[in-house]
mmCIF file of C-alpha atoms in Angstrom:
data_model
loop_
_atom_site.group_PDB
_atom_site.id
_atom_site.type_symbol
_atom_site.label_atom_id
_atom_site.label_comp_id
_atom_site.label_asym_id
_atom_site.label_seq_id
_atom_site.Cartn_x
_atom_site.Cartn_y
_atom_site.Cartn_z
ATOM 1 C CA UNK A 1 3.417 21.874 -8.848
ATOM 2 C CA UNK A 2 -0.125 22.548 -10.132
ATOM 3 C CA UNK A 3 -0.805 22.621 -13.858
ATOM 4 C CA UNK A 4 -1.988 26.179 -14.519
ATOM 5 C CA UNK A 5 -5.108 26.875 -16.563
ATOM 6 C CA UNK A 6 -5.236 30.268 -18.239
ATOM 7 C CA UNK A 7 -7.213 32.063 -20.901
ATOM 8 C CA UNK A 8 -6.517 34.987 -23.215
ATOM 9 C CA UNK A 9 -9.111 37.730 -23.029
ATOM 10 C CA UNK A 10 -10.735 40.388 -25.146
ATOM 11 C CA UNK A 11 -14.422 41.239 -24.539
ATOM 12 C CA UNK A 12 -16.951 39.764 -26.951
ATOM 13 C CA UNK A 13 -18.657 43.077 -27.655
ATOM 14 C CA UNK A 14 -15.594 45.263 -28.218
ATOM 15 C CA UNK A 15 -12.650 42.935 -28.983
ATOM 16 C CA UNK A 16 -9.441 44.955 -29.486
ATOM 17 C CA UNK A 17 -11.378 48.188 -29.009
ATOM 18 C CA UNK A 18 -12.055 47.429 -25.343
ATOM 19 C CA UNK A 19 -9.990 50.317 -23.993
ATOM 20 C CA UNK A 20 -11.763 52.846 -26.227
ATOM 21 C CA UNK A 21 -15.283 51.619 -25.439
ATOM 22 C CA UNK A 22 -14.623 50.436 -21.918
ATOM 23 C CA UNK A 23 -17.471 48.532 -20.269
ATOM 24 C CA UNK A 24 -16.522 47.498 -16.747
ATOM 25 C CA UNK A 25 -19.812 45.676 -16.166
ATOM 26 C CA UNK A 26 -19.114 43.427 -19.156
ATOM 27 C CA UNK A 27 -15.584 42.797 -17.914
ATOM 28 C CA UNK A 28 -16.855 41.858 -14.450
ATOM 29 C CA UNK A 29 -19.422 39.455 -15.896
ATOM 30 C CA UNK A 30 -16.791 37.874 -18.124
ATOM 31 C CA UNK A 31 -14.316 37.434 -15.274
ATOM 32 C CA UNK A 32 -16.953 35.697 -13.199
ATOM 33 C CA UNK A 33 -17.699 33.391 -16.123
ATOM 34 C CA UNK A 34 -14.002 32.705 -16.755
ATOM 35 C CA UNK A 35 -13.548 31.662 -13.135
ATOM 36 C CA UNK A 36 -16.627 29.444 -13.379
ATOM 37 C CA UNK A 37 -15.121 27.735 -16.431
ATOM 38 C CA UNK A 38 -12.252 26.601 -14.224
ATOM 39 C CA UNK A 39 -9.454 28.974 -15.144
ATOM 40 C CA UNK A 40 -6.819 30.241 -12.725
ATOM 41 C CA UNK A 41 -5.368 33.069 -14.802
ATOM 42 C CA UNK A 42 -6.524 35.582 -17.402
ATOM 43 C CA UNK A 43 -4.105 37.241 -19.827
ATOM 44 C CA UNK A 44 -5.030 40.778 -20.915
ATOM 45 C CA UNK A 45 -3.463 43.176 -23.400
ATOM 46 C CA UNK A 46 -2.476 46.828 -23.034
ATOM 47 C CA UNK A 47 -2.784 47.767 -26.710
ATOM 48 C CA UNK A 48 0.113 50.146 -27.274
ATOM 49 C CA UNK A 49 -1.801 52.685 -29.348
ATOM 50 C CA UNK A 50 -4.187 53.156 -26.410
ATOM 51 C CA UNK A 51 -1.623 53.264 -23.610
ATOM 52 C CA UNK A 52 1.166 55.203 -25.360
ATOM 53 C CA UNK A 53 -0.863 58.050 -26.780
ATOM 54 C CA UNK A 54 2.191 60.174 -27.625
ATOM 55 C CA UNK A 55 5.987 59.972 -27.308
ATOM 56 C CA UNK A 56 7.005 59.416 -23.686
ATOM 57 C CA UNK A 57 3.364 59.807 -22.661
ATOM 58 C CA UNK A 58 1.496 57.019 -20.885
ATOM 59 C CA UNK A 59 -2.257 57.586 -20.781
ATOM 60 C CA UNK A 60 -3.120 57.576 -17.080
ATOM 61 C CA UNK A 61 -6.790 57.018 -17.885
ATOM 62 C CA UNK A 62 -5.905 53.769 -19.603
ATOM 63 C CA UNK A 63 -3.761 52.702 -16.651
ATOM 64 C CA UNK A 64 -6.764 53.354 -14.425
ATOM 65 C CA UNK A 65 -8.891 51.144 -16.671
ATOM 66 C CA UNK A 66 -6.285 48.378 -16.549
ATOM 67 C CA UNK A 67 -6.342 48.593 -12.753
ATOM 68 C CA UNK A 68 -10.124 48.148 -12.835
ATOM 69 C CA UNK A 69 -9.765 45.076 -15.064
ATOM 70 C CA UNK A 70 -7.251 43.533 -12.671
ATOM 71 C CA UNK A 71 -9.512 44.285 -9.698
ATOM 72 C CA UNK A 72 -12.477 42.692 -11.499
ATOM 73 C CA UNK A 73 -10.426 39.581 -12.175
ATOM 74 C CA UNK A 74 -9.163 39.448 -8.591
ATOM 75 C CA UNK A 75 -12.711 39.796 -7.281
ATOM 76 C CA UNK A 76 -13.591 36.703 -9.317
ATOM 77 C CA UNK A 77 -10.652 34.786 -7.835
ATOM 78 C CA UNK A 78 -8.393 35.061 -10.886
ATOM 79 C CA UNK A 79 -4.749 36.029 -11.295
ATOM 80 C CA UNK A 80 -3.789 38.322 -14.193
ATOM 81 C CA UNK A 81 -0.996 38.451 -16.768
ATOM 82 C CA UNK A 82 -0.897 41.928 -18.356
ATOM 83 C CA UNK A 83 0.858 41.968 -21.733
ATOM 84 C CA UNK A 84 2.564 45.345 -21.952
ATOM 85 C CA UNK A 85 3.748 45.984 -25.536
ATOM 86 C CA UNK A 86 0.921 45.058 -27.889
ATOM 87 C CA UNK A 87 1.527 46.113 -31.467
ATOM 88 C CA UNK A 88 0.749 42.775 -33.116
ATOM 89 C CA UNK A 89 -2.678 41.401 -32.325
ATOM 90 C CA UNK A 90 -4.975 39.011 -34.190
ATOM 91 C CA UNK A 91 -3.740 39.650 -37.698
ATOM 92 C CA UNK A 92 -3.304 43.426 -37.469
ATOM 93 C CA UNK A 93 -0.315 45.587 -36.525
ATOM 94 C CA UNK A 94 -1.762 48.401 -34.410
ATOM 95 C CA UNK A 95 0.818 51.189 -34.759
ATOM 96 C CA UNK A 96 0.358 54.356 -32.723
ATOM 97 C CA UNK A 97 0.266 57.168 -35.267
ATOM 98 C CA UNK A 98 3.223 58.925 -33.653
ATOM 99 C CA UNK A 99 5.484 55.938 -34.350
ATOM 100 C CA UNK A 100 4.942 56.359 -38.118
ATOM 101 C CA UNK A 101 6.726 58.809 -40.396
ATOM 102 C CA UNK A 102 5.091 60.835 -43.175
ATOM 103 C CA UNK A 103 5.294 57.836 -45.497
ATOM 104 C CA UNK A 104 3.558 55.591 -42.966
ATOM 105 C CA UNK A 105 6.718 53.680 -42.102
ATOM 106 C CA UNK A 106 7.288 52.766 -38.460
ATOM 107 C CA UNK A 107 10.388 53.756 -36.588
ATOM 108 C CA UNK A 108 12.639 51.043 -35.184
ATOM 109 C CA UNK A 109 11.054 49.928 -31.921
ATOM 110 C CA UNK A 110 14.328 48.288 -30.860
ATOM 111 C CA UNK A 111 16.666 51.226 -31.454
ATOM 112 C CA UNK A 112 14.834 54.505 -32.069
ATOM 113 C CA UNK A 113 15.605 56.391 -28.834
ATOM 114 C CA UNK A 114 12.163 57.963 -28.394
ATOM 115 C CA UNK A 115 10.215 54.822 -29.213
ATOM 116 C CA UNK A 116 12.545 52.709 -27.072
ATOM 117 C CA UNK A 117 12.261 54.997 -24.036
ATOM 118 C CA UNK A 118 8.503 55.265 -24.440
ATOM 119 C CA UNK A 119 8.099 51.493 -24.266
ATOM 120 C CA UNK A 120 10.289 51.335 -21.175
ATOM 121 C CA UNK A 121 8.197 54.072 -19.585
ATOM 122 C CA UNK A 122 5.018 52.123 -20.293
ATOM 123 C CA UNK A 123 6.478 48.974 -18.727
ATOM 124 C CA UNK A 124 7.631 50.943 -15.689
ATOM 125 C CA UNK A 125 4.279 52.705 -15.266
ATOM 126 C CA UNK A 126 2.264 49.496 -15.507
ATOM 127 C CA UNK A 127 4.571 47.716 -13.094
ATOM 128 C CA UNK A 128 4.376 50.601 -10.622
ATOM 129 C CA UNK A 129 0.585 50.473 -10.717
ATOM 130 C CA UNK A 130 0.691 46.842 -9.573
ATOM 131 C CA UNK A 131 3.783 46.720 -7.398
ATOM 132 C CA UNK A 132 3.187 44.174 -4.651
ATOM 133 C CA UNK A 133 -0.280 43.333 -6.009
ATOM 134 C CA UNK A 134 -1.038 39.661 -5.333
ATOM 135 C CA UNK A 135 -3.452 39.600 -8.290
ATOM 136 C CA UNK A 136 -0.575 39.843 -10.777
ATOM 137 C CA UNK A 137 0.565 36.399 -11.850
ATOM 138 C CA UNK A 138 3.316 37.764 -14.113
ATOM 139 C CA UNK A 139 4.086 40.571 -16.544
ATOM 140 C CA UNK A 140 4.334 39.607 -20.210
ATOM 141 C CA UNK A 141 6.742 41.960 -21.988
ATOM 142 C CA UNK A 142 5.163 41.762 -25.436
ATOM 143 C CA UNK A 143 2.974 39.738 -27.758
ATOM 144 C CA UNK A 144 4.731 38.130 -30.754
ATOM 145 C CA UNK A 145 6.628 41.360 -31.317
ATOM 146 C CA UNK A 146 8.662 40.073 -34.278
ATOM 147 C CA UNK A 147 5.525 40.005 -36.455
ATOM 148 C CA UNK A 148 5.281 43.761 -35.942
ATOM 149 C CA UNK A 149 8.965 44.320 -36.613
ATOM 150 C CA UNK A 150 12.045 42.114 -36.737
ATOM 151 C CA UNK A 151 14.954 43.192 -34.571
ATOM 152 C CA UNK A 152 18.024 43.868 -36.695
ATOM 153 C CA UNK A 153 20.223 41.723 -34.476
ATOM 154 C CA UNK A 154 20.177 39.452 -31.447
ATOM 155 C CA UNK A 155 21.877 42.190 -29.476
ATOM 156 C CA UNK A 156 19.104 44.654 -30.370
ATOM 157 C CA UNK A 157 16.439 42.203 -29.249
ATOM 158 C CA UNK A 158 18.251 41.466 -25.995
ATOM 159 C CA UNK A 159 18.850 45.133 -25.209
ATOM 160 C CA UNK A 160 15.153 45.901 -25.779
ATOM 161 C CA UNK A 161 13.917 42.968 -23.696
ATOM 162 C CA UNK A 162 16.428 43.619 -20.914
ATOM 163 C CA UNK A 163 15.405 47.273 -20.679
ATOM 164 C CA UNK A 164 11.720 46.389 -20.362
ATOM 165 C CA UNK A 165 12.423 43.649 -17.816
ATOM 166 C CA UNK A 166 14.732 45.912 -15.843
ATOM 167 C CA UNK A 167 12.092 48.622 -15.632
ATOM 168 C CA UNK A 168 9.580 46.114 -14.296
ATOM 169 C CA UNK A 169 11.976 44.656 -11.738
ATOM 170 C CA UNK A 170 12.791 48.123 -10.446
ATOM 171 C CA UNK A 171 9.152 49.219 -10.223
ATOM 172 C CA UNK A 172 7.721 45.908 -8.984
ATOM 173 C CA UNK A 173 10.410 43.913 -7.180
ATOM 174 C CA UNK A 174 9.702 40.191 -7.133
ATOM 175 C CA UNK A 175 7.267 40.248 -10.061
ATOM 176 C CA UNK A 176 7.563 37.346 -12.490
ATOM 177 C CA UNK A 177 8.408 38.205 -16.108
ATOM 178 C CA UNK A 178 7.838 36.379 -19.379
ATOM 179 C CA UNK A 179 7.609 37.258 -23.077
ATOM 180 C CA UNK A 180 5.045 36.022 -25.589
ATOM 181 C CA UNK A 181 7.222 34.191 -28.107
ATOM 182 C CA UNK A 182 5.720 32.111 -30.905
ATOM 183 C CA UNK A 183 6.680 29.464 -33.459
ATOM 184 C CA UNK A 184 8.922 31.743 -35.569
ATOM 185 C CA UNK A 185 11.312 31.774 -32.582
ATOM 186 C CA UNK A 186 11.607 28.019 -33.128
ATOM 187 C CA UNK A 187 11.472 27.794 -36.925
ATOM 188 C CA UNK A 188 13.222 30.931 -38.247
ATOM 189 C CA UNK A 189 16.210 33.148 -37.636
ATOM 190 C CA UNK A 190 14.147 36.089 -36.335
ATOM 191 C CA UNK A 191 16.754 37.263 -33.788
ATOM 192 C CA UNK A 192 14.297 36.412 -30.989
ATOM 193 C CA UNK A 193 16.050 33.217 -29.933
ATOM 194 C CA UNK A 194 14.588 31.226 -27.069
ATOM 195 C CA UNK A 195 17.965 30.856 -25.366
ATOM 196 C CA UNK A 196 18.511 34.618 -25.483
ATOM 197 C CA UNK A 197 15.060 35.383 -24.111
ATOM 198 C CA UNK A 198 15.553 32.826 -21.335
ATOM 199 C CA UNK A 199 18.362 34.921 -19.864
ATOM 200 C CA UNK A 200 16.005 37.915 -19.547
ATOM 201 C CA UNK A 201 12.769 36.382 -18.247
ATOM 202 C CA UNK A 202 11.732 34.156 -15.355
ATOM 203 C CA UNK A 203 9.433 31.808 -17.284
ATOM 204 C CA UNK A 204 9.657 30.083 -20.656
ATOM 205 C CA UNK A 205 6.472 30.380 -22.703
ATOM 206 C CA UNK A 206 5.430 29.580 -26.261
ATOM 207 C CA UNK A 207 2.478 30.176 -28.595
ATOM 208 C CA UNK A 208 1.705 27.442 -31.129
ATOM 209 C CA UNK A 209 -1.118 26.761 -33.590
ATOM 210 C CA UNK A 210 -1.249 24.044 -36.266
ATOM 211 C CA UNK A 211 -3.288 26.547 -38.296
ATOM 212 C CA UNK A 212 -0.198 28.691 -38.817
ATOM 213 C CA UNK A 213 2.486 26.027 -39.184
ATOM 214 C CA UNK A 214 3.748 24.330 -42.322
ATOM 215 C CA UNK A 215 5.141 21.583 -40.076
ATOM 216 C CA UNK A 216 1.733 20.531 -38.718
ATOM 217 C CA UNK A 217 0.345 17.317 -40.162
ATOM 218 C CA UNK A 218 -3.153 18.779 -40.213
ATOM 219 C CA UNK A 219 -5.091 21.771 -38.945
ATOM 220 C CA UNK A 220 -6.030 19.672 -35.908
ATOM 221 C CA UNK A 221 -2.613 18.115 -35.263
ATOM 222 C CA UNK A 222 -2.552 17.532 -31.464
ATOM 223 C CA UNK A 223 1.217 16.964 -31.222
ATOM 224 C CA UNK A 224 2.556 20.291 -32.509
ATOM 225 C CA UNK A 225 1.723 22.215 -29.323
ATOM 226 C CA UNK A 226 3.330 19.826 -26.785
ATOM 227 C CA UNK A 227 6.361 19.344 -29.027
ATOM 228 C CA UNK A 228 6.848 23.104 -29.327
ATOM 229 C CA UNK A 229 6.593 23.423 -25.564
ATOM 230 C CA UNK A 230 9.217 20.727 -24.953
ATOM 231 C CA UNK A 231 11.537 22.173 -27.585
ATOM 232 C CA UNK A 232 11.235 25.595 -25.937
ATOM 233 C CA UNK A 233 12.385 24.067 -22.653
ATOM 234 C CA UNK A 234 15.352 22.447 -24.363
ATOM 235 C CA UNK A 235 16.477 25.626 -26.096
ATOM 236 C CA UNK A 236 16.012 27.684 -22.946
ATOM 237 C CA UNK A 237 18.364 25.487 -20.972
ATOM 238 C CA UNK A 238 17.022 27.005 -17.749
ATOM 239 C CA UNK A 239 15.607 23.737 -16.390
ATOM 240 C CA UNK A 240 12.110 25.232 -16.133
ATOM 241 C CA UNK A 241 8.793 23.681 -17.053
ATOM 242 C CA UNK A 242 7.551 25.481 -20.199
ATOM 243 C CA UNK A 243 4.121 27.081 -20.380
ATOM 244 C CA UNK A 244 1.921 27.106 -23.485
ATOM 245 C CA UNK A 245 0.618 30.669 -23.315
ATOM 246 C CA UNK A 246 -1.506 30.482 -26.482
ATOM 247 C CA UNK A 247 -3.139 27.580 -28.273
ATOM 248 C CA UNK A 248 -6.584 27.141 -29.724
ATOM 249 C CA UNK A 249 -8.863 26.534 -32.668
ATOM 250 C CA UNK A 250 -11.416 28.710 -34.470
ATOM 251 C CA UNK A 251 -14.855 27.329 -35.295
ATOM 252 C CA UNK A 252 -17.583 27.297 -37.888
ATOM 253 C CA UNK A 253 -21.076 28.422 -36.804
ATOM 254 C CA UNK A 254 -22.841 26.275 -34.228
ATOM 255 C CA UNK A 255 -24.081 23.045 -35.806
ATOM 256 C CA UNK A 256 -22.078 23.511 -39.004
ATOM 257 C CA UNK A 257 -19.364 21.097 -40.162
ATOM 258 C CA UNK A 258 -15.736 22.146 -40.304
ATOM 259 C CA UNK A 259 -14.543 23.789 -43.512
ATOM 260 C CA UNK A 260 -11.371 25.193 -45.029
ATOM 261 C CA UNK A 261 -11.259 28.844 -46.065
ATOM 262 C CA UNK A 262 -8.660 31.142 -47.590
ATOM 263 C CA UNK A 263 -7.960 33.835 -45.046
ATOM 264 C CA UNK A 264 -5.692 36.853 -44.660
ATOM 265 C CA UNK A 265 -2.640 36.273 -42.468
ATOM 266 C CA UNK A 266 -0.749 39.549 -42.049
ATOM 267 C CA UNK A 267 -1.424 40.421 -45.677
ATOM 268 C CA UNK A 268 -0.748 36.957 -47.099
ATOM 269 C CA UNK A 269 -3.542 34.572 -48.209
ATOM 270 C CA UNK A 270 -3.364 31.306 -46.269
ATOM 271 C CA UNK A 271 -5.635 28.253 -45.963
ATOM 272 C CA UNK A 272 -7.307 28.153 -42.556
ATOM 273 C CA UNK A 273 -9.763 25.773 -40.976
ATOM 274 C CA UNK A 274 -12.994 26.631 -39.200
ATOM 275 C CA UNK A 275 -13.541 23.530 -37.084
ATOM 276 C CA UNK A 276 -16.884 22.103 -36.100
ATOM 277 C CA UNK A 277 -17.473 22.967 -32.464
ATOM 278 C CA UNK A 278 -17.116 19.316 -31.451
ATOM 279 C CA UNK A 279 -13.782 19.195 -33.290
ATOM 280 C CA UNK A 280 -12.598 22.205 -31.323
ATOM 281 C CA UNK A 281 -13.480 20.426 -28.073
ATOM 282 C CA UNK A 282 -11.722 17.228 -29.151
ATOM 283 C CA UNK A 283 -8.633 19.211 -30.136
ATOM 284 C CA UNK A 284 -8.443 21.023 -26.798
ATOM 285 C CA UNK A 285 -8.855 17.781 -24.862
ATOM 286 C CA UNK A 286 -6.190 15.977 -26.867
ATOM 287 C CA UNK A 287 -3.668 18.784 -26.511
ATOM 288 C CA UNK A 288 -4.273 19.270 -22.776
ATOM 289 C CA UNK A 289 -3.661 15.581 -22.115
ATOM 290 C CA UNK A 290 -0.424 15.690 -24.088
ATOM 291 C CA UNK A 291 0.786 18.838 -22.344
ATOM 292 C CA UNK A 292 0.269 17.190 -18.970
ATOM 293 C CA UNK A 293 2.128 14.052 -20.024
ATOM 294 C CA UNK A 294 5.052 16.054 -21.400
ATOM 295 C CA UNK A 295 5.598 18.161 -18.304
ATOM 296 C CA UNK A 296 4.217 21.561 -19.279
ATOM 297 C CA UNK A 297 3.649 24.084 -16.498
ATOM 298 C CA UNK A 298 0.246 25.027 -17.848
ATOM 299 C CA UNK A 299 -1.837 26.044 -20.837
ATOM 300 C CA UNK A 300 -3.708 29.220 -21.792
ATOM 301 C CA UNK A 301 -6.562 28.889 -24.274
ATOM 302 C CA UNK A 302 -7.015 31.337 -27.127
ATOM 303 C CA UNK A 303 -9.489 32.707 -26.355
ATOM 304 C CA UNK A 304 -12.508 33.490 -24.158
ATOM 305 C CA UNK A 305 -15.186 34.574 -26.599
ATOM 306 C CA UNK A 306 -16.273 34.952 -30.210
ATOM 307 C CA UNK A 307 -16.815 38.549 -31.265
ATOM 308 C CA UNK A 308 -19.973 40.498 -31.974
ATOM 309 C CA UNK A 309 -20.828 40.579 -35.696
ATOM 310 C CA UNK A 310 -21.074 44.364 -35.502
ATOM 311 C CA UNK A 311 -17.265 44.362 -35.398
ATOM 312 C CA UNK A 312 -16.847 42.381 -38.610
ATOM 313 C CA UNK A 313 -16.341 45.468 -40.793
ATOM 314 C CA UNK A 314 -13.409 46.685 -38.646
ATOM 315 C CA UNK A 315 -9.817 45.453 -38.281
ATOM 316 C CA UNK A 316 -8.821 42.773 -37.683
ATOM 317 C CA UNK A 317 -12.111 40.954 -38.188
ATOM 318 C CA UNK A 318 -12.905 42.445 -41.590
ATOM 319 C CA UNK A 319 -10.058 40.479 -43.172
ATOM 320 C CA UNK A 320 -8.976 37.846 -40.620
ATOM 321 C CA UNK A 321 -12.166 35.778 -40.641
ATOM 322 C CA UNK A 322 -10.692 33.065 -38.400
ATOM 323 C CA UNK A 323 -10.225 35.572 -35.585
ATOM 324 C CA UNK A 324 -13.979 36.032 -35.242
ATOM 325 C CA UNK A 325 -14.622 32.603 -33.699
ATOM 326 C CA UNK A 326 -11.725 31.321 -31.565
ATOM 327 C CA UNK A 327 -13.802 31.555 -28.403
ATOM 328 C CA UNK A 328 -14.817 28.946 -25.857
ATOM 329 C CA UNK A 329 -18.091 30.846 -25.741
ATOM 330 C CA UNK A 330 -20.134 32.168 -28.642
ATOM 331 C CA UNK A 331 -20.732 35.854 -29.285
ATOM 332 C CA UNK A 332 -24.051 35.615 -27.437
ATOM 333 C CA UNK A 333 -22.299 34.250 -24.321
ATOM 334 C CA UNK A 334 -23.497 30.647 -24.676
ATOM 335 C CA UNK A 335 -20.836 27.999 -24.184
ATOM 336 C CA UNK A 336 -19.334 25.822 -26.881
ATOM 337 C CA UNK A 337 -18.558 22.173 -26.076
ATOM 338 C CA UNK A 338 -14.897 23.105 -25.500
ATOM 339 C CA UNK A 339 -15.886 25.031 -22.373
ATOM 340 C CA UNK A 340 -16.817 21.738 -20.720
ATOM 341 C CA UNK A 341 -13.368 20.337 -21.533
ATOM 342 C CA UNK A 342 -11.776 22.922 -19.243
ATOM 343 C CA UNK A 343 -14.377 22.485 -16.498
ATOM 344 C CA UNK A 344 -13.771 18.735 -16.457
ATOM 345 C CA UNK A 345 -10.016 19.186 -16.545
ATOM 346 C CA UNK A 346 -10.127 21.589 -13.590
ATOM 347 C CA UNK A 347 -12.237 19.139 -11.602
ATOM 348 C CA UNK A 348 -9.759 16.347 -12.308
ATOM 349 C CA UNK A 349 -6.801 18.529 -11.418
ATOM 350 C CA UNK A 350 -8.305 19.693 -8.159
ATOM 351 C CA UNK A 351 -9.267 16.123 -7.394
ATOM 352 C CA UNK A 352 -5.643 15.057 -7.633
ATOM 353 C CA UNK A 353 -6.013 12.817 -10.674
ATOM 354 C CA UNK A 354 -3.864 14.901 -13.048
ATOM 355 C CA UNK A 355 -0.170 14.054 -12.767
ATOM 356 C CA UNK A 356 2.426 16.056 -14.667
ATOM 357 C CA UNK A 357 5.064 14.061 -16.465
ATOM 358 C CA UNK A 358 8.646 15.113 -17.039
ATOM 359 C CA UNK A 359 9.605 17.370 -19.920
ATOM 360 C CA UNK A 360 11.031 15.100 -22.636
ATOM 361 C CA UNK A 361 14.548 15.760 -23.861
ATOM 362 C CA UNK A 362 13.949 16.916 -27.436
ATOM 363 C CA UNK A 363 16.975 18.989 -28.378
ATOM 364 C CA UNK A 364 19.961 16.929 -29.549
ATOM 365 C CA UNK A 365 22.241 19.773 -30.685
ATOM 366 C CA UNK A 366 23.426 22.995 -29.055
ATOM 367 C CA UNK A 367 21.247 26.103 -29.398
ATOM 368 C CA UNK A 368 23.879 27.668 -31.662
ATOM 369 C CA UNK A 369 23.822 24.638 -33.944
ATOM 370 C CA UNK A 370 20.025 24.593 -33.896
ATOM 371 C CA UNK A 371 19.702 28.227 -34.935
ATOM 372 C CA UNK A 372 22.087 27.793 -37.852
ATOM 373 C CA UNK A 373 19.246 25.864 -39.526
ATOM 374 C CA UNK A 374 16.125 26.209 -37.345
ATOM 375 C CA UNK A 375 13.537 25.053 -39.889
ATOM 376 C CA UNK A 376 15.577 21.965 -40.746
ATOM 377 C CA UNK A 377 16.068 21.018 -37.103
ATOM 378 C CA UNK A 378 12.440 21.729 -36.169
ATOM 379 C CA UNK A 379 11.191 19.485 -38.964
ATOM 380 C CA UNK A 380 13.673 16.720 -38.150
ATOM 381 C CA UNK A 381 12.939 16.759 -34.427
ATOM 382 C CA UNK A 382 9.186 16.944 -34.952
ATOM 383 C CA UNK A 383 9.262 13.920 -37.248
ATOM 384 C CA UNK A 384 11.154 12.060 -34.525
ATOM 385 C CA UNK A 385 8.627 13.187 -31.897
ATOM 386 C CA UNK A 386 5.643 12.051 -33.949
ATOM 387 C CA UNK A 387 7.231 8.699 -34.818
ATOM 388 C CA UNK A 388 7.660 7.971 -31.108
ATOM 389 C CA UNK A 389 3.968 8.753 -30.439
ATOM 390 C CA UNK A 390 1.782 6.833 -32.881
ATOM 391 C CA UNK A 391 -1.897 7.807 -32.875
#
């Protein structure tokens, strides 16, 4: 099995506003560059407020734009993972106005009949547009949905995920399905349990950043990501290699040393680290090597590019400063040192010198026992993991 290299994508010039200010020429240039960097797969995001313009109404113009993005990626030799329900993105919850009541409160995305059916319709419509399309690597049901809204129960989460997955399987038979889960599914009782999700999807994926974890030993802790991946595999119980669908590090300006800032994280102040560009490269290299050794199926960098400063007065970049500079390339398109890490890794992989290890057995209790005290077990198991892997 080949270790898969992927990257998460928003355009540098438009970021999360790409569907409003669509520039196909920029997308084509970026896809060519992404392929040149050595990536196999690009993950893109159908922001819900763009694609679900009204109740039970999928914007066909936006579907047409998504098709053009997939074609541009395919022309560059890339596979695509479209993420279908995108409410939570980069420190902002992007609610469609019709999902909010007069007081600005969102309806329940897991149980409100209109909102529920509208999401299923979007999944079905996107899947139909790409049924049998060899450019589609997999469909991702949603991005870190629990940050937008917590499901009230495990049953509610499973019913929602099963409905989305069922719509995709009907519209695009044989398509692979995954869901963008993140560390709260390992550290909290958020009703989005890994073992539950594993019964719905075909692939086990995780998102993990030391920046956002109180369990990380530092902002640049290289062990948190591979540990989270291995723990995901254990909780899934599906005997599948886990994939790290998001990991990365934001940077200070070119030539500047790393520095700690206080940044907004979904409305809560939190210390964050803007790494020196060389530190970002070192971090990526260290994590990639560990993911290979611990049997991961692949890794997707967050993200392709830094964003144009003209976007810094708009959400999410006005408040989430870290989100401005996660890229492997700078806002002007020049490459950071981390870009070379992925080029070298791809060359090694294709040359046959990258050998995947086996996924370590991390979990030592049942999933039910784990989720009775997830933070306690995560901390205990991570301490054990780190002790067995001295620097």
